Tab-separated table of C-alpha atoms and ligand atoms in Angstrom:
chain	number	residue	atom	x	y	z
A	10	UNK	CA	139.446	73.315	107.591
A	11	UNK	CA	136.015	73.766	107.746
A	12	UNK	CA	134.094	75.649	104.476
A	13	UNK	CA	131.535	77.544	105.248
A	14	UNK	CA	128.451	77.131	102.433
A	15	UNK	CA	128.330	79.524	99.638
A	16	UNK	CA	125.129	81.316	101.207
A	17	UNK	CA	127.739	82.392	103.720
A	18	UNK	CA	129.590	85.696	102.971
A	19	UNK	CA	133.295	84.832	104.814
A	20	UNK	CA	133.753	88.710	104.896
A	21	UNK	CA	131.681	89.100	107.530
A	22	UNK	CA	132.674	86.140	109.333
A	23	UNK	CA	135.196	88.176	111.775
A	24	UNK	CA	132.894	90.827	112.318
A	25	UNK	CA	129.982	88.611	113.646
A	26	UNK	CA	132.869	86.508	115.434
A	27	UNK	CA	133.748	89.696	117.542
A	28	UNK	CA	130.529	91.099	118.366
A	29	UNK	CA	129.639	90.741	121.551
A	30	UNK	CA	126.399	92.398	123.329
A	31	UNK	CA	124.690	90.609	126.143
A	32	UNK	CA	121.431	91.962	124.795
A	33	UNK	CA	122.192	89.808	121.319
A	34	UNK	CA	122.522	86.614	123.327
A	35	UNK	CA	119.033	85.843	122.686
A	36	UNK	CA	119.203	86.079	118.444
A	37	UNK	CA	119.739	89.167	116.062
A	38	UNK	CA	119.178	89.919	112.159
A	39	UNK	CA	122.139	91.159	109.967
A	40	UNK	CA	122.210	92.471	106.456
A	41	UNK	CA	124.789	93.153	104.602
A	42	UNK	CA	124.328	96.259	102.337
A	43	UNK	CA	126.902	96.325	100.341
A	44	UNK	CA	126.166	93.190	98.627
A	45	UNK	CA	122.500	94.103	98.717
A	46	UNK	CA	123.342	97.292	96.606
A	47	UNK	CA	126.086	95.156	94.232
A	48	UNK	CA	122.972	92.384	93.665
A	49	UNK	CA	120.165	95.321	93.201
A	50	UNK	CA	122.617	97.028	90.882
A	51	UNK	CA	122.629	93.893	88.925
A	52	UNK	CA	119.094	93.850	88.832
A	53	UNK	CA	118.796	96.704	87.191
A	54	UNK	CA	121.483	96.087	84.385
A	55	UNK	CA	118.658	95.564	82.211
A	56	UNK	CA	115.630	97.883	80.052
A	57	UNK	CA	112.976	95.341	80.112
A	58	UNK	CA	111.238	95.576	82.931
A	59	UNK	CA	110.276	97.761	85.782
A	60	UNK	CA	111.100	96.748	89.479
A	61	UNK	CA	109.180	97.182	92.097
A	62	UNK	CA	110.073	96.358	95.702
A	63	UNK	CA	108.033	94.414	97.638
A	64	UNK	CA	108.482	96.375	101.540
A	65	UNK	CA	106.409	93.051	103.229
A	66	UNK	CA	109.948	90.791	102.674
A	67	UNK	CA	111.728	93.212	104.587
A	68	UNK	CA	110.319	97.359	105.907
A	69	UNK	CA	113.638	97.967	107.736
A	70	UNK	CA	114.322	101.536	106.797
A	71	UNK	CA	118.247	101.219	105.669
A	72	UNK	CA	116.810	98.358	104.044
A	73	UNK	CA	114.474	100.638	101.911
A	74	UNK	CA	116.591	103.288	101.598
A	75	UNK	CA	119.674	100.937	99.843
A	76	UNK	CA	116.560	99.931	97.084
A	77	UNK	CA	115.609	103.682	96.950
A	78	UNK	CA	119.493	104.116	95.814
A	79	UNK	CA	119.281	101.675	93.343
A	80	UNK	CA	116.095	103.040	91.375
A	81	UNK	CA	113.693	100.110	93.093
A	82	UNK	CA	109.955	101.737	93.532
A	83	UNK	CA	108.083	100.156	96.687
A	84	UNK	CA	105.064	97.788	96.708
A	85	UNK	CA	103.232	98.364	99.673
A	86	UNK	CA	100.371	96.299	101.179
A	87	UNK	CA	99.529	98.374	104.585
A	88	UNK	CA	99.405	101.232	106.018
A	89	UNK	CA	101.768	100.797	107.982
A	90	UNK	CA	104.447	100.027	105.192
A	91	UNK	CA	103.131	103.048	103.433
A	92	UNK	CA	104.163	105.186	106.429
A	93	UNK	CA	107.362	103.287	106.708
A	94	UNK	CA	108.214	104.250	103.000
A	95	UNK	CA	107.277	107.467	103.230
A	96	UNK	CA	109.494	108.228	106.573
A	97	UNK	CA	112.485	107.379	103.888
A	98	UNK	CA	111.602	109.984	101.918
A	99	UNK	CA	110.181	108.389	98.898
A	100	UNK	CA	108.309	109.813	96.567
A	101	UNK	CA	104.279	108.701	96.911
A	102	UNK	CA	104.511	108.645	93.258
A	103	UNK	CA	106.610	105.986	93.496
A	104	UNK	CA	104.212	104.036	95.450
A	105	UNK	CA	102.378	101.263	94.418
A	106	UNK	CA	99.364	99.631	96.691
A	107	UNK	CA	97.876	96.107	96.431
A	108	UNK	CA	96.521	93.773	99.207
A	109	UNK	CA	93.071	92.515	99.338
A	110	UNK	CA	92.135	94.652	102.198
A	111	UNK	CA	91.361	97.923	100.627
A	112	UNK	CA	88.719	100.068	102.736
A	113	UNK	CA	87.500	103.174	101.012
A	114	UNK	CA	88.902	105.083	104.108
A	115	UNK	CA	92.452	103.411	103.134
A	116	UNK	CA	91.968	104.068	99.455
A	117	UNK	CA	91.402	108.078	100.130
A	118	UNK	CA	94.246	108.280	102.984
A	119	UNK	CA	96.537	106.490	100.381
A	120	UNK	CA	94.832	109.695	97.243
A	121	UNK	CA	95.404	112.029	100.367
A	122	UNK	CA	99.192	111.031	100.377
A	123	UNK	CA	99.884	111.164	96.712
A	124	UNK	CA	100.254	107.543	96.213
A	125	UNK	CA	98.974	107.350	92.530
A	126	UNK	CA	99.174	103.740	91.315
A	127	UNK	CA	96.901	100.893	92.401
A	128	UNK	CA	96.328	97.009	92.190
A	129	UNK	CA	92.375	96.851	92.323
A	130	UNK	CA	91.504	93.170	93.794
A	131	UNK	CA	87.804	93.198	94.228
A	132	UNK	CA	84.920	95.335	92.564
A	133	UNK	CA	84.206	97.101	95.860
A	134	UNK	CA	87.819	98.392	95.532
A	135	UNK	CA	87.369	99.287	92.056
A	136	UNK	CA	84.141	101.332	92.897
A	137	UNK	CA	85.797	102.727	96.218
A	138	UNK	CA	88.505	104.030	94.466
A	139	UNK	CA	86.504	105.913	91.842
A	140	UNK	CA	84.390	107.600	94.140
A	141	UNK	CA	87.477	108.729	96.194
A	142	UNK	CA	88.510	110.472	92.694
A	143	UNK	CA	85.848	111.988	92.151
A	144	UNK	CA	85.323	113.446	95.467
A	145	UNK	CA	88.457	114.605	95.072
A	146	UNK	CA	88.368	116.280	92.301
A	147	UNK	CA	86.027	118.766	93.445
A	148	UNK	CA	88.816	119.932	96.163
A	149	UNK	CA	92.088	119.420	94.088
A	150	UNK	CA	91.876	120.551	90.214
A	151	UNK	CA	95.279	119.200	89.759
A	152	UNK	CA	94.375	115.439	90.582
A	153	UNK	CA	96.005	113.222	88.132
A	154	UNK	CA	94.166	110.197	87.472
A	155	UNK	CA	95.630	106.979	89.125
A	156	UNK	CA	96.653	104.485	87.320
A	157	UNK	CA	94.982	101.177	87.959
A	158	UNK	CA	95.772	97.617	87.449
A	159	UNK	CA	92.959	94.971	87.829
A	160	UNK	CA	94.470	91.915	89.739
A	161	UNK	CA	93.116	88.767	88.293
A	162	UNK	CA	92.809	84.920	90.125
A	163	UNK	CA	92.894	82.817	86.758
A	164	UNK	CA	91.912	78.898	87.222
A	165	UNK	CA	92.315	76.382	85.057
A	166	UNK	CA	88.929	73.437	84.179
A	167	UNK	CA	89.274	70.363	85.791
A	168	UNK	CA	90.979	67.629	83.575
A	169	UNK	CA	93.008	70.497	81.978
A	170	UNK	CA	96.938	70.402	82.494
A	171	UNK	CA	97.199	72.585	85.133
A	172	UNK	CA	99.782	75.103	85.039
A	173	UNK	CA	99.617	76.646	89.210
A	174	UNK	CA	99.529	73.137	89.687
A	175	UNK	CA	96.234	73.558	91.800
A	176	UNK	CA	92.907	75.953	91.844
A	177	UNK	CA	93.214	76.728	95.515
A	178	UNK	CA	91.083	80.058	95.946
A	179	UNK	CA	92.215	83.093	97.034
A	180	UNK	CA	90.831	86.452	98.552
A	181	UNK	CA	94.190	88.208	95.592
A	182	UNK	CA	92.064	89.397	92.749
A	183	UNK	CA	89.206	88.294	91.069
A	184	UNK	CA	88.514	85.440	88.378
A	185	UNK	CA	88.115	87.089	85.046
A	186	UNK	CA	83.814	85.530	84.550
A	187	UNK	CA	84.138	88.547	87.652
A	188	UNK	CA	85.797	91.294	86.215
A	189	UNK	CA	84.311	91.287	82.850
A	190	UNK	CA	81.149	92.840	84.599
A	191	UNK	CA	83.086	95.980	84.012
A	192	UNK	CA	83.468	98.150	81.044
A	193	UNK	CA	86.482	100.308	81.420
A	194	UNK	CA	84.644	103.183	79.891
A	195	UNK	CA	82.594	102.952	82.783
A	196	UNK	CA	85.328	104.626	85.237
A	197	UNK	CA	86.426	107.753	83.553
A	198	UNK	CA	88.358	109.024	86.429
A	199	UNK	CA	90.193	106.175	86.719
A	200	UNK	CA	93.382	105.208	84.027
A	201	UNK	CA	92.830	101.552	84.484
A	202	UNK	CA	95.512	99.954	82.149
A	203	UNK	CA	96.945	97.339	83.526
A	204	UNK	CA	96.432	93.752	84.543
A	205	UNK	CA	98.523	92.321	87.544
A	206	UNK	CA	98.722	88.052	88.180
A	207	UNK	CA	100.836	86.388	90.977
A	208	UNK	CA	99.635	83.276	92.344
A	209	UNK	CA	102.706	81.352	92.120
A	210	UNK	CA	105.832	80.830	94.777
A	211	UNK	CA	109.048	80.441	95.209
A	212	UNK	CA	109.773	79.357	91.639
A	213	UNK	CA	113.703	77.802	91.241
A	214	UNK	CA	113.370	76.780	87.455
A	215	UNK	CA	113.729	79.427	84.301
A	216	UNK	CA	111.623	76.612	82.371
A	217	UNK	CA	108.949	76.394	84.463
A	218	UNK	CA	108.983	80.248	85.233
A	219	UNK	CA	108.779	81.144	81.641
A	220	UNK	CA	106.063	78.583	80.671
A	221	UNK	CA	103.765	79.982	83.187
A	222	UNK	CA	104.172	83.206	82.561
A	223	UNK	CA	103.522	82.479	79.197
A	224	UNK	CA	100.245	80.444	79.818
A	225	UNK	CA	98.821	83.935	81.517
A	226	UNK	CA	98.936	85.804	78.336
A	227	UNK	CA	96.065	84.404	76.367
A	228	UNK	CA	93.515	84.629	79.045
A	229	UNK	CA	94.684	88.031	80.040
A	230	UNK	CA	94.913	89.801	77.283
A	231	UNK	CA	91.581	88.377	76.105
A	232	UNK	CA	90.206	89.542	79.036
A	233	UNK	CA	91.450	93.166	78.211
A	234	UNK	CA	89.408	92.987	74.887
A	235	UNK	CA	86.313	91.914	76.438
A	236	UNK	CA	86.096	94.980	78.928
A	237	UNK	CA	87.751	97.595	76.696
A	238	UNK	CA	90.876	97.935	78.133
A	239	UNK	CA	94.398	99.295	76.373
A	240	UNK	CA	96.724	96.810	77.931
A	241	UNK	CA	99.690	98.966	78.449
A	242	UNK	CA	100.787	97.236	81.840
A	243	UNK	CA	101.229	93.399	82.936
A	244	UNK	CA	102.238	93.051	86.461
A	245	UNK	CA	103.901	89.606	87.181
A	246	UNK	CA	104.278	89.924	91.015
A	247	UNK	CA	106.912	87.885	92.442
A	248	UNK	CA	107.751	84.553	93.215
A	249	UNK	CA	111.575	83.985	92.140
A	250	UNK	CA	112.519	81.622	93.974
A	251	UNK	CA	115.171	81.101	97.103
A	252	UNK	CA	117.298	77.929	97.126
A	253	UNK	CA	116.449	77.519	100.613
A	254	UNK	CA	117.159	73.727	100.810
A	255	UNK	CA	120.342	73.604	99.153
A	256	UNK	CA	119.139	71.812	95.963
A	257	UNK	CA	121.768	73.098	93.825
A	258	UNK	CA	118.900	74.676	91.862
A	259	UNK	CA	119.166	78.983	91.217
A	260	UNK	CA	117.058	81.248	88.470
A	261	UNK	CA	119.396	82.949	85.982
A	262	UNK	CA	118.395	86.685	86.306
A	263	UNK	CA	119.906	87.009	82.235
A	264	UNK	CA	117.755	84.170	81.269
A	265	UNK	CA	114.140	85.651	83.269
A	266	UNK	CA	115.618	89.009	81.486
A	267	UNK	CA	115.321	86.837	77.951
A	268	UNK	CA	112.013	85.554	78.784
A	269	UNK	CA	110.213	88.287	79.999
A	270	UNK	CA	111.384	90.333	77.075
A	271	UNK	CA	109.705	87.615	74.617
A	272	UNK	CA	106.409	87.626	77.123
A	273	UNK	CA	106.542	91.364	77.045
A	274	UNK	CA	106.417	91.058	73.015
A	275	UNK	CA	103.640	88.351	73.026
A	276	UNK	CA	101.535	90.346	75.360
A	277	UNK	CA	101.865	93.289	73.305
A	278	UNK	CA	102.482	95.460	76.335
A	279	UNK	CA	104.278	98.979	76.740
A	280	UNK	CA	105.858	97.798	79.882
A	281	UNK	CA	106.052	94.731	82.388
A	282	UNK	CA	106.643	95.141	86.158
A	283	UNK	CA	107.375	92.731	88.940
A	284	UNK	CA	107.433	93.278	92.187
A	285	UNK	CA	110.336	91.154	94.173
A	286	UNK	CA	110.459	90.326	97.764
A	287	UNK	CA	112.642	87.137	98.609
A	288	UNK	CA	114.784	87.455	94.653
A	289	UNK	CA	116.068	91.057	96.192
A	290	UNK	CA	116.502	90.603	99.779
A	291	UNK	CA	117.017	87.383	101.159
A	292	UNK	CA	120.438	86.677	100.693
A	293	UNK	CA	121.915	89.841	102.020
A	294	UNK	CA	120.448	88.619	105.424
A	295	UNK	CA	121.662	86.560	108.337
A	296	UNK	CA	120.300	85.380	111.690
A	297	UNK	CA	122.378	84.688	114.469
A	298	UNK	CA	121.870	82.474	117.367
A	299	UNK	CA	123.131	81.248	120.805
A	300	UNK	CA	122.946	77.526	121.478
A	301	UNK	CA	121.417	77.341	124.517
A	302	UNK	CA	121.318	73.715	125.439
A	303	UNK	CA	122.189	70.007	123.513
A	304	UNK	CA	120.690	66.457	124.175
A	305	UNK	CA	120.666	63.132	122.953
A	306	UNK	CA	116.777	61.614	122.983
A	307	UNK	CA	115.410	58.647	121.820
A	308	UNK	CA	118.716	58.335	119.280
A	309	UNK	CA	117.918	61.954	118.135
A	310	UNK	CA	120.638	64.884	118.560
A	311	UNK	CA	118.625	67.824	119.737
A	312	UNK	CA	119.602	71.579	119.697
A	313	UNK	CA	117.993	74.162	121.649
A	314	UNK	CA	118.635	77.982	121.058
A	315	UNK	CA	117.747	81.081	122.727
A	316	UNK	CA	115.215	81.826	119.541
A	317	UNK	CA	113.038	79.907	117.344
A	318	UNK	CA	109.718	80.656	115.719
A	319	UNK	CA	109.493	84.067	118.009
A	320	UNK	CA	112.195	85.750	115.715
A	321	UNK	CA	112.038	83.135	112.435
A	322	UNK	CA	108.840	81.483	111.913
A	323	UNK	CA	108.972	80.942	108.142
A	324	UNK	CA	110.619	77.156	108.731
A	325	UNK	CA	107.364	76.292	111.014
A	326	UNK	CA	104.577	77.663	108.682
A	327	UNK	CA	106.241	76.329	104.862
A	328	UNK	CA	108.146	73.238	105.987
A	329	UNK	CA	111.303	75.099	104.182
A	330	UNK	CA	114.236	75.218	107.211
A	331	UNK	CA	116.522	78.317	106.555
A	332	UNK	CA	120.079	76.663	105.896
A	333	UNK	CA	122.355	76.990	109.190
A	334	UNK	CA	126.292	77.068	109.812
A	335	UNK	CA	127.993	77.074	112.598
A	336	UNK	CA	129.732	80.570	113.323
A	337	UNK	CA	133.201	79.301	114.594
A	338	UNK	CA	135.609	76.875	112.844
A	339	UNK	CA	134.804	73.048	113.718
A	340	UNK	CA	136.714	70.426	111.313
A	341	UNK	CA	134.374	67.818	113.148
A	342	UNK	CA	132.186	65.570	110.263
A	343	UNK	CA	128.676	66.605	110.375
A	344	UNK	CA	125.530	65.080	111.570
A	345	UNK	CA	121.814	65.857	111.668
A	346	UNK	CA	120.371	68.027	114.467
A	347	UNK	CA	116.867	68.598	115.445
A	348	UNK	CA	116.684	72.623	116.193
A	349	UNK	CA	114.268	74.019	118.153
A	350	UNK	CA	113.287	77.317	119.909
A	351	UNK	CA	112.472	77.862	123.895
A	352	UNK	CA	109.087	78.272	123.045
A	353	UNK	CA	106.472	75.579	124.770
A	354	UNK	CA	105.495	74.224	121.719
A	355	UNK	CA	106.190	71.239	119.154
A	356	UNK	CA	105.722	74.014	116.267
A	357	UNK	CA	109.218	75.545	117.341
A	358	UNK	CA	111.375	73.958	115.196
A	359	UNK	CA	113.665	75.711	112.586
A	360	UNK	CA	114.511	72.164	111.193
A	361	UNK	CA	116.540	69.304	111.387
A	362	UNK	CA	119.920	69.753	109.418
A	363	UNK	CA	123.257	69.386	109.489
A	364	UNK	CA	126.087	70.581	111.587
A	365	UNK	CA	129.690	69.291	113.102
A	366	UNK	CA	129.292	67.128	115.839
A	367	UNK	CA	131.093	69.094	118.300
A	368	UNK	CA	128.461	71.873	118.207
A	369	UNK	CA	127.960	72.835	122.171
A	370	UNK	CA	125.914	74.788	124.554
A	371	UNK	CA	127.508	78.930	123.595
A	372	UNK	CA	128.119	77.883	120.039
A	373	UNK	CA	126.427	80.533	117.761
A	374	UNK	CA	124.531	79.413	114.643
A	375	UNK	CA	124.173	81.649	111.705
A	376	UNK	CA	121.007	80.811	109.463
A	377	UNK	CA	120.937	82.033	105.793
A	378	UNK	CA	118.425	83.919	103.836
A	379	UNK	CA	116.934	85.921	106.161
A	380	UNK	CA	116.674	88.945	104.575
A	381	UNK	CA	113.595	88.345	103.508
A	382	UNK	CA	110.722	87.318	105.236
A	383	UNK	CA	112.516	87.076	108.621
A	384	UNK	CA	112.353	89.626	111.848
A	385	UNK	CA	108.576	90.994	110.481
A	386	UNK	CA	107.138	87.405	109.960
A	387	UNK	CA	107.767	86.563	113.363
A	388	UNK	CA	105.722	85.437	116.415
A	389	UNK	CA	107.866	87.332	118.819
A	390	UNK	CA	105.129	88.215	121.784
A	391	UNK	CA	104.785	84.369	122.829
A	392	UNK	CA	106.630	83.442	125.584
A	393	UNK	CA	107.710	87.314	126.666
A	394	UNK	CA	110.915	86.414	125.018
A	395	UNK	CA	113.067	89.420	123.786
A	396	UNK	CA	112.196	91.460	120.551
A	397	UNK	CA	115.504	90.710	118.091
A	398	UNK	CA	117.949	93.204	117.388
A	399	UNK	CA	118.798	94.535	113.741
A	400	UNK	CA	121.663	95.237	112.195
A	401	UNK	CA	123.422	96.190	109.008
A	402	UNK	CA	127.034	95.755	107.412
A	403	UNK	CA	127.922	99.269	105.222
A	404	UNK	CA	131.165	100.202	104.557
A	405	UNK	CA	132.204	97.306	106.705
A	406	UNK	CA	130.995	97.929	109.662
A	407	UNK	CA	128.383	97.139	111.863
A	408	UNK	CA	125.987	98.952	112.619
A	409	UNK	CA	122.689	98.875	115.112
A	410	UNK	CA	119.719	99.933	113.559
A	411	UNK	CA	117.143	98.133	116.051
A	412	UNK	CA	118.430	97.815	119.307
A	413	UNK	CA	117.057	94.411	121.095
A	414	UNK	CA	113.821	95.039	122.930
A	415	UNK	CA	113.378	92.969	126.505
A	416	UNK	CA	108.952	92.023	127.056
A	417	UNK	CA	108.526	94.631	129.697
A	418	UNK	CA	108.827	97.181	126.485
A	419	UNK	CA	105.401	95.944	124.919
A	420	UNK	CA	103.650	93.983	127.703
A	421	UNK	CA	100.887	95.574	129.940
B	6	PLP	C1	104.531	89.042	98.703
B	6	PLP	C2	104.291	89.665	97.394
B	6	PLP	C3	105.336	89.814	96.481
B	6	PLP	C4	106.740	89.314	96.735
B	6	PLP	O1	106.808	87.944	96.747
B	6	PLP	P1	108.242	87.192	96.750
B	6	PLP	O2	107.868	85.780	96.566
B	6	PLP	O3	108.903	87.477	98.025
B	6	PLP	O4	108.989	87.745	95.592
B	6	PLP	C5	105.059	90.460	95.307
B	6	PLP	N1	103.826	90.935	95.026
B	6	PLP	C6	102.793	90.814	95.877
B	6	PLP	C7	101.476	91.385	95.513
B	6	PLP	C8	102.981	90.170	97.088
B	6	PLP	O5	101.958	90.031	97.939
């Protein structure tokens, strides 16, 4: 008998075996809740630090709501993942906003809708922000001050062991030579009290987690001297990492638990927040996929499906392939395959990886890890292929939640 890989939940395996739609035969997304709410829960078995969830891994509203249930607060980047939270019924107060893209008109719709806690990235922001409060003010007495957490880009000098491993600059935050222009006394309508860092991804080693992390206090907190700041808040962001190419390698949530408690000490903070996209979501998801047509060239075994890049494009743009199963039993040994999408272009290739050699044309793939970073990351309008369908697993059951969309829906 075949065993499927332990990214694979077998309880589903039935129900994905016996759904059949004709408007699924070109790819769909499933999530399985109920594990999502038994890994969130452990998550949260813990006092040391606050959790935000970052919506950009994955907006789907049951999505949302199943963090909502298990005390998660929402990281949003857009407007349009502001709205999306909000439609749940979340509290704006349990909004948070960062993204480097901050207009003054965003800033004061985001006041206007209560959202009262915000990741500054650039002066301009900083500035636009205050003057929103303070025009405010004059129409709503009951205003509470935001609270505000400057986002800082640290590099490190040439020659010196580089912890990020590289200086590569980007438009998140601002170097701290920029921010210590500012006096925090300066912005008395603002409660600007934190400090948030993430420029780090994917991270599968406690060591190497822990030492970074640790290599941001001294420059942060120094920073927080030299503009007058109370450090009460250090936002870590996210990066904990997915094992996405089955290197046997997986972060111990205990041990990050251990270390961030000790980081929390050394920065002297009241409390420590990250903000997780892939660590939450990704495994509850799955992505499922006809075969559409198999051929040997030049030596090569060659897949093609009914989807690529449109629905998944994360394998094209890091170079990391989602692992892949096939749905039904083979006992057939296992060879390399070279997967690609319909789409009329080299890019569209979800990898080349393993499956049994009596994988044919109707054969549907399941690739892991899609929960995060998935359906929304897509390139779906190329082509005029079909908009995915998405679905969830509660109470054992299947349920639609995004029906599949056919290109005559969005083209004009
Ligand atoms: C994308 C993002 C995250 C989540 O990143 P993951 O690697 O998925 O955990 C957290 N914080 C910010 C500001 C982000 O942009």
């Amino acid at each position: 008998m075949m065993t499927k890989p332990t990214w694979f939940d077998t309880s589903i395996e039935r129900t994905l075996l016996k759904h059949e739609s004709p408007e699924d035969e070109q790819g769909y997304f499933v999530y399985q809740l109920d594990a999502l709410k038994k890994h969130l829960a452990q998550l949260q078995q813990q006092d040391v630090i606050k959790l935000w969830f970052a919506v950009k891994a994955n907006p789907l509203s049951t999505i949302i709501q199943t963090l909502d249930s298990e005390g998660f607060d929402f990281d949003v980047a857009s407007s349009g993942e502001l709205d999306q939270v909000l439609a749940q019924g979340i509290d704006p107060e349990r909004i948070l906003n960062t993204g480097p893209a901050k207009s003054k008109k965003q800033l004061e719709a985001f006041v206007k809708k209560g959202v009262r806690t915000f990741v500054v990235e650039s002066l301009n922001q900083l500035n636009w922000l205050n003057e929103v409060i303070t025009e405010r003010e004059l129409v709503d007495n009951d205003l509470q001050k935001p609270i505000v957490l400057l986002r800082v880009q640290l590099q490190w000098p040439d020659g010196e062991k580089n912890p990020l491993g590289g200086n590569s600059l980007t438009p998140f935050g601002l170097s701290v030579q920029e921010w210590k222009h500012i006096q925090v006394n300066d912005y008395p309508h603002l409660n600007i009290c934190g400090l948030h860092i993430f420029q780090w991804g994917n991270m599968l080693s406690n060591e190497k987690m822990y030492s970074l992390w640790g290599k941001m206090v001294a420059p942060l907190t120094k920073l927080a001297v030299d503009i007058g700041m109370d450090l009460k808040v250090l936002d870590l962001g996210g990066g904990l990492g997915i094992d996405y190419l089955n290197e046997g390698k997986k972060l111990s949530w205990p041990q990050i638990i251990a270390d961030l408690a000790d980081i929390k000490v050394q920065a002297g903070v009241e409390e420590l927040w990250l903000e997780l996209g892939r660590f939450a979501v990704a495994e509850c998801g799955y992505y499922v996929v006809p075969v559409v047509d198999r051929k040997m060239n030049y030596n090569q075994e060659q897949l093609v499906l009914a989807a690529g890049i449109n629905h998944i494009i994360r394998p094209a743009i890091t170079e990391q392939p989602f692992p892949v199963t096939l749905l039904r039993q083979s006992n057939e040994q296992k060879e390399n395959f070279d997967i690609h999408g319909p789409l009329c272009t080299s890019m569209d290739k979800l990898g080349c990886l393993p499956l049994p050699k009596d994988t044919k044309v109707g054969d549907e793939l399941v690739f892991g890890y899609c929960g995060a970073y998935g359906f929304t990351e897509s390139m779906p309008f190329f082509l005029c292929h079909q908009l995915a369908a998405e679905y969830v697993i509660q109470n054992k059951k299947l349920i639609e939640v995004r029906a599949a969309k056919p290109a005559s829906t969005y083209l004009a």
